[in-house]
mmCIF file of C-alpha atoms and ligand atoms in Angstrom:
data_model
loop_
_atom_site.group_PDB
_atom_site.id
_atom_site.type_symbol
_atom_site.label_atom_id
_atom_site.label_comp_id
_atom_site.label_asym_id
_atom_site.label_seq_id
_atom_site.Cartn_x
_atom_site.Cartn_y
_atom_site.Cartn_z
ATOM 1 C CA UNK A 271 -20.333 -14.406 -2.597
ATOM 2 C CA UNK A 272 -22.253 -12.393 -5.031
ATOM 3 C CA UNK A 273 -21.311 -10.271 -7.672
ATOM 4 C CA UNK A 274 -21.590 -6.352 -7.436
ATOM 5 C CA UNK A 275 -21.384 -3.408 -9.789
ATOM 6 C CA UNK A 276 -21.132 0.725 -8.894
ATOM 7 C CA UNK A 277 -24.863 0.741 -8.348
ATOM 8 C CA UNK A 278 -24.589 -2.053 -5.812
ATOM 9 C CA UNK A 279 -21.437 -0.714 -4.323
ATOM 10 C CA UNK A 280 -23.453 2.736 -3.480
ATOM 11 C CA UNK A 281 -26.087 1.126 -1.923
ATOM 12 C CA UNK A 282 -23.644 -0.822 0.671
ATOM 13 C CA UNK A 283 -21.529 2.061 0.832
ATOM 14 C CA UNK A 284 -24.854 4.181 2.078
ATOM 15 C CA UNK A 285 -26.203 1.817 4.424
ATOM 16 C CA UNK A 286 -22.487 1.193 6.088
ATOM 17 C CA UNK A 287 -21.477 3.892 9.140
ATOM 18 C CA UNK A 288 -17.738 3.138 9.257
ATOM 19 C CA UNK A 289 -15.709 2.048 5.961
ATOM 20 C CA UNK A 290 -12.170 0.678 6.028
ATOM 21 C CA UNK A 291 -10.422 0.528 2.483
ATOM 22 C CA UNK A 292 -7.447 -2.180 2.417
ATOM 23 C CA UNK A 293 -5.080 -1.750 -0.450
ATOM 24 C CA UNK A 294 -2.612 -2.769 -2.495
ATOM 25 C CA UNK A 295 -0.638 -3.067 -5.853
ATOM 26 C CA UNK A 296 -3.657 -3.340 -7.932
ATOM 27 C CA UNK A 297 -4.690 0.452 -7.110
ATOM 28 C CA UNK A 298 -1.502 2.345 -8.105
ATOM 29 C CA UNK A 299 -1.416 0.402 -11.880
ATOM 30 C CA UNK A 300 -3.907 2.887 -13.262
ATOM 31 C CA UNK A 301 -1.307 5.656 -11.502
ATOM 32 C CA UNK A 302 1.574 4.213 -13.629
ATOM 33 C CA UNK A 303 3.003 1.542 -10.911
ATOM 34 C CA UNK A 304 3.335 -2.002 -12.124
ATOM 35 C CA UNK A 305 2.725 -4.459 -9.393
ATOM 36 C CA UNK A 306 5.944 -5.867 -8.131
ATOM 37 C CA UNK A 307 5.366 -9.261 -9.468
ATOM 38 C CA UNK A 308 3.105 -8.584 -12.616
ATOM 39 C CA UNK A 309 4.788 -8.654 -16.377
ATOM 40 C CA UNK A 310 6.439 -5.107 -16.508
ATOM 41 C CA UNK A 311 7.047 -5.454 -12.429
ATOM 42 C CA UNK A 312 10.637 -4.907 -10.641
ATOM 43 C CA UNK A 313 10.517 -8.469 -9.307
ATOM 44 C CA UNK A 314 10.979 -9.947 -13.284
ATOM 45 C CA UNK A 315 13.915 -8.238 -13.391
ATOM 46 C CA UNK A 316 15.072 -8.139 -9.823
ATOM 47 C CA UNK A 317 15.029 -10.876 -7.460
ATOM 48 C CA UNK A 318 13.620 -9.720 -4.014
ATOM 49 C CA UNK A 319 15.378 -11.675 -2.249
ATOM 50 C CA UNK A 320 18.834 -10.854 -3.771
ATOM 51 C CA UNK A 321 17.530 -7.019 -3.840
ATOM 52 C CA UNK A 322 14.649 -5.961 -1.446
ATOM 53 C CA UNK A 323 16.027 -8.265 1.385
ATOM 54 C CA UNK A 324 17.426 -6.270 4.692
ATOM 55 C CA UNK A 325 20.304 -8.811 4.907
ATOM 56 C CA UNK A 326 21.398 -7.888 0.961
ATOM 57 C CA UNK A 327 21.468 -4.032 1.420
ATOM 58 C CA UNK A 328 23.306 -4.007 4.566
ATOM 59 C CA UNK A 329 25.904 -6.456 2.592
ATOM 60 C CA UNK A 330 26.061 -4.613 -0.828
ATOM 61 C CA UNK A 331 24.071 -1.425 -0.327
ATOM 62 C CA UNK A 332 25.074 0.397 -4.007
ATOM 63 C CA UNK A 333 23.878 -3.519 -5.802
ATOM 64 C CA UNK A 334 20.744 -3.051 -3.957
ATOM 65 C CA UNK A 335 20.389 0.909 -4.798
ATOM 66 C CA UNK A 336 20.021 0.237 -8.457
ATOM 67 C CA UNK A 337 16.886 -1.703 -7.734
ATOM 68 C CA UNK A 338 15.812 1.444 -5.349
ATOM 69 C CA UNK A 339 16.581 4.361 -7.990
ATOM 70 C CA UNK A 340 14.367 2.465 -10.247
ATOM 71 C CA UNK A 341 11.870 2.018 -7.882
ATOM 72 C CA UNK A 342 11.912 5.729 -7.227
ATOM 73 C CA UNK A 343 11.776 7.044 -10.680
ATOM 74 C CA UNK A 344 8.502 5.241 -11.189
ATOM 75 C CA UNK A 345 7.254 6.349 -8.086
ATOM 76 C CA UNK A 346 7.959 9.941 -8.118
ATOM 77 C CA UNK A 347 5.948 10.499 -11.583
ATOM 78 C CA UNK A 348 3.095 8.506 -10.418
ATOM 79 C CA UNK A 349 0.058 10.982 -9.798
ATOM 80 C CA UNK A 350 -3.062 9.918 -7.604
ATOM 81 C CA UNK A 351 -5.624 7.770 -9.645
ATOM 82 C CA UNK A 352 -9.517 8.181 -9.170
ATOM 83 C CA UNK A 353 -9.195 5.273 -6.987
ATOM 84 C CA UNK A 354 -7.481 7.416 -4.809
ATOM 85 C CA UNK A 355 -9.571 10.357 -4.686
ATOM 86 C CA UNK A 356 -12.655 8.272 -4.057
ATOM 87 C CA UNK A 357 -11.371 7.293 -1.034
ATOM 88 C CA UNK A 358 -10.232 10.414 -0.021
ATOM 89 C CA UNK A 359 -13.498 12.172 -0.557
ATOM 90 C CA UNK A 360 -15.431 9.178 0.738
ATOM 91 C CA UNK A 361 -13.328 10.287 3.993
ATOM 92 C CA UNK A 362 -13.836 13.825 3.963
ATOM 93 C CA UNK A 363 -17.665 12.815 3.770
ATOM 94 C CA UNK A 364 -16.940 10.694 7.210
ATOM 95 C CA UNK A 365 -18.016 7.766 5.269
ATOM 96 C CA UNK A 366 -14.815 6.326 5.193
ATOM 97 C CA UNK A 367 -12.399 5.705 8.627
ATOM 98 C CA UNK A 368 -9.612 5.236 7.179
ATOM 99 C CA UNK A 369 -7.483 3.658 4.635
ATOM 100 C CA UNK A 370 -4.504 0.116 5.511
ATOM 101 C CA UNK A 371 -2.114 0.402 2.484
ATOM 102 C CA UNK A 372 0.417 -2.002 1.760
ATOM 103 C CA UNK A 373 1.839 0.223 -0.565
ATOM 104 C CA UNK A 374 4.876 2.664 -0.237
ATOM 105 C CA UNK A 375 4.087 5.269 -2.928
ATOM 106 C CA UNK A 376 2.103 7.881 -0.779
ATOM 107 C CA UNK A 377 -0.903 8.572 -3.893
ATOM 108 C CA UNK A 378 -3.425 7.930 -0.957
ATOM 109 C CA UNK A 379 -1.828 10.870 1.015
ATOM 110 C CA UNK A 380 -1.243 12.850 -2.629
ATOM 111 C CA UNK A 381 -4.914 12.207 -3.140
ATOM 112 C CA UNK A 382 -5.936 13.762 0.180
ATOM 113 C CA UNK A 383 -6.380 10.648 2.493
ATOM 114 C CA UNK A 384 -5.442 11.837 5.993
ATOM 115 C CA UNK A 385 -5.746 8.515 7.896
ATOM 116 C CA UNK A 386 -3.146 6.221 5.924
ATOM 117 C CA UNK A 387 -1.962 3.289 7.805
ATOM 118 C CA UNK A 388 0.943 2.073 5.756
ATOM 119 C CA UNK A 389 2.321 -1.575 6.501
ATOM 120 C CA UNK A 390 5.078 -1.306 4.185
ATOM 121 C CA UNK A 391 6.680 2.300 4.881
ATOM 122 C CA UNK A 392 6.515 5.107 2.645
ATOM 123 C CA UNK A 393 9.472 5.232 -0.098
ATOM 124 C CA UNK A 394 9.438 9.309 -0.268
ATOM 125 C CA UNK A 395 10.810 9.281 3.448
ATOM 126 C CA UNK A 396 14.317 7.663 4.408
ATOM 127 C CA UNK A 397 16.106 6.672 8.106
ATOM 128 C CA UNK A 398 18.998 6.327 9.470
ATOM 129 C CA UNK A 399 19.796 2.036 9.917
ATOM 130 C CA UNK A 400 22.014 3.059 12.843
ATOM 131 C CA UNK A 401 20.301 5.920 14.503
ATOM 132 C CA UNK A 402 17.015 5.927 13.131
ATOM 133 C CA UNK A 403 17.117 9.753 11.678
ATOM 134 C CA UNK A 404 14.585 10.411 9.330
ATOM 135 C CA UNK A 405 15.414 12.266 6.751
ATOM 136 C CA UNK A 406 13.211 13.782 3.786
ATOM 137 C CA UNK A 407 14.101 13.391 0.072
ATOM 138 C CA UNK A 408 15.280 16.924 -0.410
ATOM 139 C CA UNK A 409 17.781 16.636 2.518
ATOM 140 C CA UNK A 410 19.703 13.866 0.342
ATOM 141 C CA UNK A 411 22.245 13.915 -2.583
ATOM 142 C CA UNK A 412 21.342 10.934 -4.613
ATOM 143 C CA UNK A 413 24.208 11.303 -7.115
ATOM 144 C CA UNK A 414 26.510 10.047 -4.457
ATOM 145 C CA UNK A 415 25.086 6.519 -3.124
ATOM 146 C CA UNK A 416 25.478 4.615 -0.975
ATOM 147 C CA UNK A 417 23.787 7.145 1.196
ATOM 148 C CA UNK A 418 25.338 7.805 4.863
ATOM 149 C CA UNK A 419 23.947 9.476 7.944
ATOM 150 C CA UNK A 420 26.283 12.072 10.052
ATOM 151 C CA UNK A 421 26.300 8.952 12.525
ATOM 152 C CA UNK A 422 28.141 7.246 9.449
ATOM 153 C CA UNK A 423 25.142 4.478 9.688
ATOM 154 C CA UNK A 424 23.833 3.289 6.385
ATOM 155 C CA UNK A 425 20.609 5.582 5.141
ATOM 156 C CA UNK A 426 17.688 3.397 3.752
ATOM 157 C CA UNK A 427 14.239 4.453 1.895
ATOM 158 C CA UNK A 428 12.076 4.106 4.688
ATOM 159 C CA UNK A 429 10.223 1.022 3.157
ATOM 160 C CA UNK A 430 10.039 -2.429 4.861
ATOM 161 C CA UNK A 431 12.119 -4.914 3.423
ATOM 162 C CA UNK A 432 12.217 -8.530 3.522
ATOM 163 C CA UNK A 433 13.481 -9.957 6.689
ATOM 164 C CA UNK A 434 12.026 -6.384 8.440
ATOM 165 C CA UNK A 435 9.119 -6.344 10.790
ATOM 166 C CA UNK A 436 5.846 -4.870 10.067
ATOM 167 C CA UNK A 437 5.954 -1.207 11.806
ATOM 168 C CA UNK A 438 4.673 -1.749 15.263
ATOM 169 C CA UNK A 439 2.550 1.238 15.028
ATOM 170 C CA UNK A 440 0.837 0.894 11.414
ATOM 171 C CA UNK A 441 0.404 -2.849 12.933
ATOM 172 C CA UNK A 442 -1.790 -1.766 15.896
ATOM 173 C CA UNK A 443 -3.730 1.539 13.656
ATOM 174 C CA UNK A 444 -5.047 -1.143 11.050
ATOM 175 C CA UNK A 445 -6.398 -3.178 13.926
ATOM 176 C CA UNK A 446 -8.032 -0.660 15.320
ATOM 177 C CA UNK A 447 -9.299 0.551 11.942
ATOM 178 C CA UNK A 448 -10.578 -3.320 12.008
ATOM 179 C CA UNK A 449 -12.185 -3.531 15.134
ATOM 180 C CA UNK A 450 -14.558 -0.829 14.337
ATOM 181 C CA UNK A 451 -15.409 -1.369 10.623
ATOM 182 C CA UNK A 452 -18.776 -2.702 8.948
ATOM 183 C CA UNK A 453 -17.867 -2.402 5.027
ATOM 184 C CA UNK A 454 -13.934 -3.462 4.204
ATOM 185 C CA UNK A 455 -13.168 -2.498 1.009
ATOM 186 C CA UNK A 456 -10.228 -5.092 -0.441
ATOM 187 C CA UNK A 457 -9.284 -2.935 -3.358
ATOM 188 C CA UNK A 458 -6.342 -4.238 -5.912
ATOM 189 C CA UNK A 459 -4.904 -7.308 -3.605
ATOM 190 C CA UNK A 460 -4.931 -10.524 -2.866
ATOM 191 C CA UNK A 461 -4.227 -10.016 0.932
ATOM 192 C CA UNK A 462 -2.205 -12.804 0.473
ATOM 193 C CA UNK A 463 1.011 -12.290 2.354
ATOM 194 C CA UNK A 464 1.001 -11.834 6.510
ATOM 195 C CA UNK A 465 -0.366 -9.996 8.240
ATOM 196 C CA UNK A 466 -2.397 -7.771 5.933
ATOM 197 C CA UNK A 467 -3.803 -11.325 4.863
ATOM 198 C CA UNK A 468 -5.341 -11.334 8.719
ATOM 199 C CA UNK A 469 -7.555 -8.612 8.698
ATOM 200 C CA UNK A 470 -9.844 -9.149 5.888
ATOM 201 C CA UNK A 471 -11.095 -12.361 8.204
ATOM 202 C CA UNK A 472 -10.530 -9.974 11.599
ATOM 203 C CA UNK A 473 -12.750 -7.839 9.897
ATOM 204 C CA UNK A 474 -15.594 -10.450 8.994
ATOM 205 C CA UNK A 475 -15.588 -11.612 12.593
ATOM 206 C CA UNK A 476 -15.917 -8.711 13.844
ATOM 207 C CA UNK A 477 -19.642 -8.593 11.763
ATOM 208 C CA UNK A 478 -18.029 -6.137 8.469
ATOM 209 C CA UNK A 479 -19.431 -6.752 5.427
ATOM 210 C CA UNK A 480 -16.433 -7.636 2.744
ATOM 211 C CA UNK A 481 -16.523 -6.073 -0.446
ATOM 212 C CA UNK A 482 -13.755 -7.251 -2.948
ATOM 213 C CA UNK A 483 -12.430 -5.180 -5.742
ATOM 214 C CA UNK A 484 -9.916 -6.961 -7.730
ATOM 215 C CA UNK A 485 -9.701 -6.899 -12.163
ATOM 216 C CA UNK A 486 -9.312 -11.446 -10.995
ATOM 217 C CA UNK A 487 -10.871 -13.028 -8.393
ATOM 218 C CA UNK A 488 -8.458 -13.762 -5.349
ATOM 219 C CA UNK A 489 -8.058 -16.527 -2.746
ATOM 220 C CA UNK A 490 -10.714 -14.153 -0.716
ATOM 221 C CA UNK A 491 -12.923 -14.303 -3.235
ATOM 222 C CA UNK A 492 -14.674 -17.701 -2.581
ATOM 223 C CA UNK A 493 -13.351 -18.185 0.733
ATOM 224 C CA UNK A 494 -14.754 -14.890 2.450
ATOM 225 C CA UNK A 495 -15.769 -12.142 -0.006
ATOM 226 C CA UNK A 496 -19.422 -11.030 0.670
ATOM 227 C CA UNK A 497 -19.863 -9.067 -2.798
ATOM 228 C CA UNK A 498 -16.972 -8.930 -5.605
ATOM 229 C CA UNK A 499 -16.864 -6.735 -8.210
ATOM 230 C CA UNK A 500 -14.318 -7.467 -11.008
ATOM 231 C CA UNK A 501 -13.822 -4.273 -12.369
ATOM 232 C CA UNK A 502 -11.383 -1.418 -11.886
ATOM 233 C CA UNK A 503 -11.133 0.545 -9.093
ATOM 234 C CA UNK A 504 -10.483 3.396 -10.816
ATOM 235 C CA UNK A 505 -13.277 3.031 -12.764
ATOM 236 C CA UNK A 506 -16.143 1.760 -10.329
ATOM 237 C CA UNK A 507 -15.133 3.589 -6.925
ATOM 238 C CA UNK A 508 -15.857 7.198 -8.590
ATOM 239 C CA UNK A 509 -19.205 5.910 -10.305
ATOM 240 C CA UNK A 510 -20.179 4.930 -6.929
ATOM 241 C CA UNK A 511 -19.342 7.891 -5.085
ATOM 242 C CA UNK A 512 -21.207 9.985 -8.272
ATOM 243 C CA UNK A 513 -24.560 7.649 -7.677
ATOM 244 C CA UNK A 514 -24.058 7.665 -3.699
ATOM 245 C CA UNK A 515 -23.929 11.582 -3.599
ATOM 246 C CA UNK A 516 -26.684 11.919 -6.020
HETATM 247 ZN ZN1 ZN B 781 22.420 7.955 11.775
#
């Protein structure tokens, strides 16, 4: 592993033909999004498994929409970082394929990203338990919850929860994405947690060069990180695009 800076980051990013950006937690903070299990996170004040576990909101869903309205409020002010828009212009320059999120708080698609592979849902979109109806924020009246479809089935955010399966779908994009990458960005995570913690080793297997970005270094760090730059996102992603297109 060696360390990396903007400068450094530009020069891999020009000699690489198909980027994949992984992401996580650590990208939305600048956006206003505590990570789950960081100081100011839901998870000090919630426990997952009593709240964000499928089992729990089936059994108690108004207990477990407290956690959820909270959840949403900080979500729906967040705004796109320059994280974000890196990524999306580093697509719209082809650089960039695409874009595995294990986030649910749609800034990539806010910021312009048009290939999002998201393995935990997207929280601005809710379904049907029973009949699977989707249903868009706007079609809902959140001032009387529990939340029910015509069917009578229970409506959730459309977010996976503990005890849910990865979508099947977002599960075979991101190994696609994978299979044809030679720079993975890791960018605010630790990978750390099934099976997002698979690709970043798919990835190097398949020949891609891993590039860490993470404020701490990571269990990835020593173990399979090519270059690591501890430094925000926010900050060293649009430095690099500004030196790369210059
Ligand atoms: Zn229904």
């Amino acid at each position: 592993m060696k360390r990396c800076d903007a400068k450094g980051l530009a020069a891999l990013l020009r000699s690489s033909q198909a980027v994949v950006a992984l992401t996580g937690a650590g990208i939305s903070v600048d956006s206003g999004i505590p990570s789950f299990r960081g100081a100011q996170g839901l998870w000090t004040r919630y426990d997952p498994l009593e709240y964000a576990h499928i089992r729990a909101f089936r059994q108690d869903p108004p207990k477990v929409w407290k956690m959820l309205l909270e959840l949403d409020e900080v979500i729906s002010r967040a705004q796109p970082n320059p994280a974000h828009l890196a990524l999306a212009a580093l697509e719209q320059q082809g650089k960039l394929k695409g874009v595995i999120t294990q986030n649910v708080d749609n800034l990539h698609q806010a910021a312009g990203s048009r290939t999002v592979v998201e393995f935990h849902g997207n929280a601005h979109h809710f379904v049907c338990l029973r009949c699977g109806r989707r249903y868009a924020r706007e079609e809902l009246d959140f001032s009387h919850l529990p939340l029910y479809c015509q069917c009578q089935g229970l409506i959730k955010p459309d977010v996976v929860f503990f005890g849910e399966e990865i979508p099947a779908l977002a599960n075979a994009a991101a190994w696609e994405l994978i299979e044809r990458t030679d720079l993975l960005l890791v960018i605010g995570t630790s990978a750390a947690v099934a099976p997002a913690s698979l690709l970043p080793y798919a990835a190097k297997r398949h020949g891609a060069l891993i590039v860490e970005i993470n404020l701490e270094s990571t269990n990835l760090t020593a173990n399979l990180t090519d270059y690591f730059i501890p430094q925000s996102a926010s900050l060293v992603l649009p430095q690099a695009l500004a030196l790369l297109s210059a």
